[in-house]
């Protein structure tokens, strides 16, 4: 499979890459003390005795920027200064903002992979998987405007656009997933999926859930509970109180940096939780671990986990909110790469190209068990005709513009160009030290260099983001309209950043 369209500059001793899509980060927690992982893990696992912490993306860091040569700051722009001031004064103090420390980015217009500020200056957007088909795609804009002029109303009315969209979306999935619920976001989708799994499960503990460390599944309470990425950011001294007793956290299946080297060993950890608990209601996973460092599932991991969870009466949920809709290049959904079919699939983000829409697809028997409770399900805005106009137009754009194939082709070119960075000393060594007898405690991430590269690119009018448990993974997740020329601009900028970093001693 192509490791497409999205690449990571990781904490390995080389430039490596993997498919990824976006993440939602709220704050930089690099100043926080390490925290123990409260999880049922394989006996003797390094994870059980290793302290962990989670760093949020630098994009939301308030600390001073490192010195960058001859680079003007956006914080002195009067428009940026006023908007940042009002944002901090009138909105919640923990509401996210890209590049808060440097005056943010005022995005008032977009076209393709370009974002424009009020003065007409532009940024190459390499970090926004929400506009998967590109900003202001004319086909999508026209479809949306046409329907807005017709009607905007409750989603419980019948509408031909909804009927068409449901059938088209189901056609992109395996035939076993033949039932759809339309909602407004990925968070809503994951919340509904957990409700359905609890009702469907025949295990001894239907309300228990297994999730992966550093996972992110949304911002409503039920999915924050299964998102260690979120609750590990706690700074009030009560981090462990956010870890609910019904949530069991297993190691991120990272065969390079983690405690195990194979997918089978990581699957054994899940099996141990099932053995210790007598079964759970659901196992929920991102098809690629986004905030956890862009980690693809290792060979054999998901098939073994799916079998074990189902054998114990549980349900498996694939979170495709960040990875679906053609981004994998060789497939429409990332879970297809692993040769598995989930019981439930959740989706959102690029589904509406910037308009709020999400969905839950499931096996019919899951939906029937959910309905058997007798509790009616409705969603006021979910599936309204305007949302479905956006959704249908996104599918049209992906098909007519060949965006899935473009993700594959341009993704391959991106990988080729990224590998050229290995020629640079700082491109080869993104870790300060790595012992060959790695025990899970000896990799020291070069977070400072990663941060420098992100900052440098921002001044070069290129937007990327930074994530991973140690804040040292550069995520590249551009719209699927990305071109080879866009790739050249990005990689040339990264190369210059690494050269400057070498000059200034950042590695």
mmCIF file of C-alpha atoms in Angstrom, residues 334-487:
data_model
loop_
_atom_site.group_PDB
_atom_site.id
_atom_site.type_symbol
_atom_site.label_atom_id
_atom_site.label_comp_id
_atom_site.label_asym_id
_atom_site.label_seq_id
_atom_site.Cartn_x
_atom_site.Cartn_y
_atom_site.Cartn_z
ATOM 1 C CA UNK A 334 -7.902 2.511 5.709
ATOM 2 C CA UNK A 335 -9.275 -0.568 7.528
ATOM 3 C CA UNK A 336 -9.431 -2.313 4.137
ATOM 4 C CA UNK A 337 -5.632 -2.325 4.071
ATOM 5 C CA UNK A 338 -5.567 -4.706 7.036
ATOM 6 C CA UNK A 339 -7.975 -7.263 5.584
ATOM 7 C CA UNK A 340 -10.641 -6.800 8.269
ATOM 8 C CA UNK A 341 -14.283 -5.762 8.314
ATOM 9 C CA UNK A 342 -15.385 -3.985 11.509
ATOM 10 C CA UNK A 343 -18.806 -4.308 13.079
ATOM 11 C CA UNK A 344 -19.094 -0.516 13.143
ATOM 12 C CA UNK A 345 -17.280 2.193 11.162
ATOM 13 C CA UNK A 346 -17.344 5.868 12.125
ATOM 14 C CA UNK A 347 -16.594 8.760 9.815
ATOM 15 C CA UNK A 348 -16.515 12.560 9.712
ATOM 16 C CA UNK A 349 -14.034 15.428 9.016
ATOM 17 C CA UNK A 350 -13.514 15.359 5.183
ATOM 18 C CA UNK A 351 -16.991 13.888 4.708
ATOM 19 C CA UNK A 352 -18.467 17.380 4.153
ATOM 20 C CA UNK A 353 -15.304 19.201 3.009
ATOM 21 C CA UNK A 354 -15.684 21.641 5.898
ATOM 22 C CA UNK A 355 -19.418 21.323 6.537
ATOM 23 C CA UNK A 356 -20.371 19.434 9.732
ATOM 24 C CA UNK A 357 -21.468 15.909 8.896
ATOM 25 C CA UNK A 358 -20.610 12.473 10.241
ATOM 26 C CA UNK A 359 -21.902 8.935 10.025
ATOM 27 C CA UNK A 360 -21.963 5.502 11.605
ATOM 28 C CA UNK A 361 -22.071 2.467 9.325
ATOM 29 C CA UNK A 362 -22.745 -0.931 10.851
ATOM 30 C CA UNK A 363 -23.907 -4.483 10.299
ATOM 31 C CA UNK A 364 -27.665 -4.824 10.207
ATOM 32 C CA UNK A 365 -27.719 -7.037 13.289
ATOM 33 C CA UNK A 366 -25.969 -4.304 15.289
ATOM 34 C CA UNK A 367 -28.635 -1.783 14.281
ATOM 35 C CA UNK A 368 -31.439 -4.229 15.062
ATOM 36 C CA UNK A 369 -30.063 -4.947 18.545
ATOM 37 C CA UNK A 370 -29.724 -1.205 19.110
ATOM 38 C CA UNK A 371 -33.339 -0.632 18.056
ATOM 39 C CA UNK A 372 -34.572 -3.533 20.193
ATOM 40 C CA UNK A 373 -34.147 -1.378 23.298
ATOM 41 C CA UNK A 374 -37.272 0.477 22.200
ATOM 42 C CA UNK A 375 -35.527 3.848 22.469
ATOM 43 C CA UNK A 376 -36.143 5.999 19.412
ATOM 44 C CA UNK A 377 -33.078 7.488 17.752
ATOM 45 C CA UNK A 378 -33.212 10.828 16.003
ATOM 46 C CA UNK A 379 -30.782 13.586 15.203
ATOM 47 C CA UNK A 380 -32.146 17.073 14.626
ATOM 48 C CA UNK A 381 -29.580 18.116 12.032
ATOM 49 C CA UNK A 382 -28.027 14.767 11.144
ATOM 50 C CA UNK A 383 -28.803 13.909 7.538
ATOM 51 C CA UNK A 384 -30.498 17.212 6.701
ATOM 52 C CA UNK A 385 -30.650 17.966 2.994
ATOM 53 C CA UNK A 386 -27.895 20.605 3.047
ATOM 54 C CA UNK A 387 -25.494 18.211 4.766
ATOM 55 C CA UNK A 388 -26.374 15.531 2.226
ATOM 56 C CA UNK A 389 -25.818 17.999 -0.620
ATOM 57 C CA UNK A 390 -22.292 18.520 0.697
ATOM 58 C CA UNK A 391 -21.795 14.782 1.168
ATOM 59 C CA UNK A 392 -22.971 13.867 -2.322
ATOM 60 C CA UNK A 393 -20.812 16.593 -3.848
ATOM 61 C CA UNK A 394 -17.741 15.324 -1.983
ATOM 62 C CA UNK A 395 -18.276 11.859 -3.450
ATOM 63 C CA UNK A 396 -18.740 13.466 -6.877
ATOM 64 C CA UNK A 397 -15.485 15.418 -6.538
ATOM 65 C CA UNK A 398 -13.500 12.389 -5.389
ATOM 66 C CA UNK A 399 -14.795 10.415 -8.360
ATOM 67 C CA UNK A 400 -14.743 13.068 -11.085
ATOM 68 C CA UNK A 401 -11.375 14.571 -10.119
ATOM 69 C CA UNK A 402 -9.737 11.208 -9.462
ATOM 70 C CA UNK A 403 -8.704 12.312 -5.982
ATOM 71 C CA UNK A 404 -8.143 8.834 -4.584
ATOM 72 C CA UNK A 405 -5.774 8.067 -7.451
ATOM 73 C CA UNK A 406 -4.151 11.473 -7.009
ATOM 74 C CA UNK A 407 -3.518 10.597 -3.370
ATOM 75 C CA UNK A 408 -1.722 7.474 -4.501
ATOM 76 C CA UNK A 409 0.352 9.091 -7.265
ATOM 77 C CA UNK A 410 1.296 12.317 -5.490
ATOM 78 C CA UNK A 411 1.789 10.364 -2.279
ATOM 79 C CA UNK A 412 4.422 8.221 -3.962
ATOM 80 C CA UNK A 413 6.188 11.334 -5.203
ATOM 81 C CA UNK A 414 6.022 12.854 -1.736
ATOM 82 C CA UNK A 415 7.649 9.743 -0.287
ATOM 83 C CA UNK A 416 10.399 9.868 -2.890
ATOM 84 C CA UNK A 417 11.163 13.511 -2.124
ATOM 85 C CA UNK A 418 11.009 13.003 1.637
ATOM 86 C CA UNK A 419 13.603 10.251 1.461
ATOM 87 C CA UNK A 420 16.032 12.748 -0.044
ATOM 88 C CA UNK A 421 16.160 14.525 3.320
ATOM 89 C CA UNK A 422 18.150 11.603 4.689
ATOM 90 C CA UNK A 423 21.172 13.167 3.025
ATOM 91 C CA UNK A 424 21.151 15.884 5.684
ATOM 92 C CA UNK A 425 22.653 15.129 9.110
ATOM 93 C CA UNK A 426 19.626 16.546 10.890
ATOM 94 C CA UNK A 427 17.306 14.693 8.542
ATOM 95 C CA UNK A 428 18.920 11.386 9.357
ATOM 96 C CA UNK A 429 19.085 11.906 13.100
ATOM 97 C CA UNK A 430 15.778 12.965 14.571
ATOM 98 C CA UNK A 431 16.607 11.131 17.798
ATOM 99 C CA UNK A 432 19.365 12.022 20.188
ATOM 100 C CA UNK A 433 20.082 8.432 21.178
ATOM 101 C CA UNK A 434 18.790 4.971 20.468
ATOM 102 C CA UNK A 435 20.296 1.874 22.052
ATOM 103 C CA UNK A 436 20.299 -1.247 19.920
ATOM 104 C CA UNK A 437 19.021 -3.282 22.872
ATOM 105 C CA UNK A 438 15.938 -1.054 23.065
ATOM 106 C CA UNK A 439 13.834 -1.715 26.141
ATOM 107 C CA UNK A 440 11.124 0.853 25.567
ATOM 108 C CA UNK A 441 12.834 3.484 27.712
ATOM 109 C CA UNK A 442 15.868 4.566 25.726
ATOM 110 C CA UNK A 443 14.624 6.558 22.779
ATOM 111 C CA UNK A 444 14.989 10.247 23.512
ATOM 112 C CA UNK A 445 12.978 12.312 21.047
ATOM 113 C CA UNK A 446 14.409 15.415 19.418
ATOM 114 C CA UNK A 447 11.291 17.482 20.068
ATOM 115 C CA UNK A 448 13.219 20.735 19.857
ATOM 116 C CA UNK A 449 14.326 20.129 16.272
ATOM 117 C CA UNK A 450 10.839 19.085 15.240
ATOM 118 C CA UNK A 451 9.439 22.278 16.709
ATOM 119 C CA UNK A 452 12.044 24.339 14.886
ATOM 120 C CA UNK A 453 11.054 22.805 11.548
ATOM 121 C CA UNK A 454 7.349 23.515 12.119
ATOM 122 C CA UNK A 455 8.091 27.133 13.063
ATOM 123 C CA UNK A 456 10.438 27.637 10.136
ATOM 124 C CA UNK A 457 7.894 26.330 7.645
ATOM 125 C CA UNK A 458 5.241 28.662 9.018
ATOM 126 C CA UNK A 459 7.473 31.623 8.224
ATOM 127 C CA UNK A 460 7.955 30.156 4.749
ATOM 128 C CA UNK A 461 4.140 30.264 4.389
ATOM 129 C CA UNK A 462 3.773 26.494 4.696
ATOM 130 C CA UNK A 463 1.469 25.015 7.331
ATOM 131 C CA UNK A 464 2.228 21.636 8.887
ATOM 132 C CA UNK A 465 1.445 20.314 12.355
ATOM 133 C CA UNK A 466 3.326 18.534 15.113
ATOM 134 C CA UNK A 467 2.150 15.668 17.260
ATOM 135 C CA UNK A 468 3.025 12.302 18.751
ATOM 136 C CA UNK A 469 3.441 11.282 22.402
ATOM 137 C CA UNK A 470 6.681 13.255 22.557
ATOM 138 C CA UNK A 471 5.739 16.135 20.271
ATOM 139 C CA UNK A 472 8.377 15.176 17.725
ATOM 140 C CA UNK A 473 6.350 13.919 14.772
ATOM 141 C CA UNK A 474 5.698 16.289 11.888
ATOM 142 C CA UNK A 475 2.368 15.505 10.306
ATOM 143 C CA UNK A 476 1.693 16.296 6.687
ATOM 144 C CA UNK A 477 -1.989 15.870 5.830
ATOM 145 C CA UNK A 478 -2.826 18.040 2.826
ATOM 146 C CA UNK A 479 -6.010 18.167 0.778
ATOM 147 C CA UNK A 480 -6.213 15.406 -1.803
ATOM 148 C CA UNK A 481 -5.783 17.979 -4.587
ATOM 149 C CA UNK A 482 -2.101 18.301 -3.620
ATOM 150 C CA UNK A 483 0.229 18.416 -6.633
ATOM 151 C CA UNK A 484 3.834 17.452 -7.306
ATOM 152 C CA UNK A 485 4.620 21.169 -7.328
ATOM 153 C CA UNK A 486 3.121 21.511 -3.852
ATOM 154 C CA UNK A 487 5.292 18.589 -2.761
#
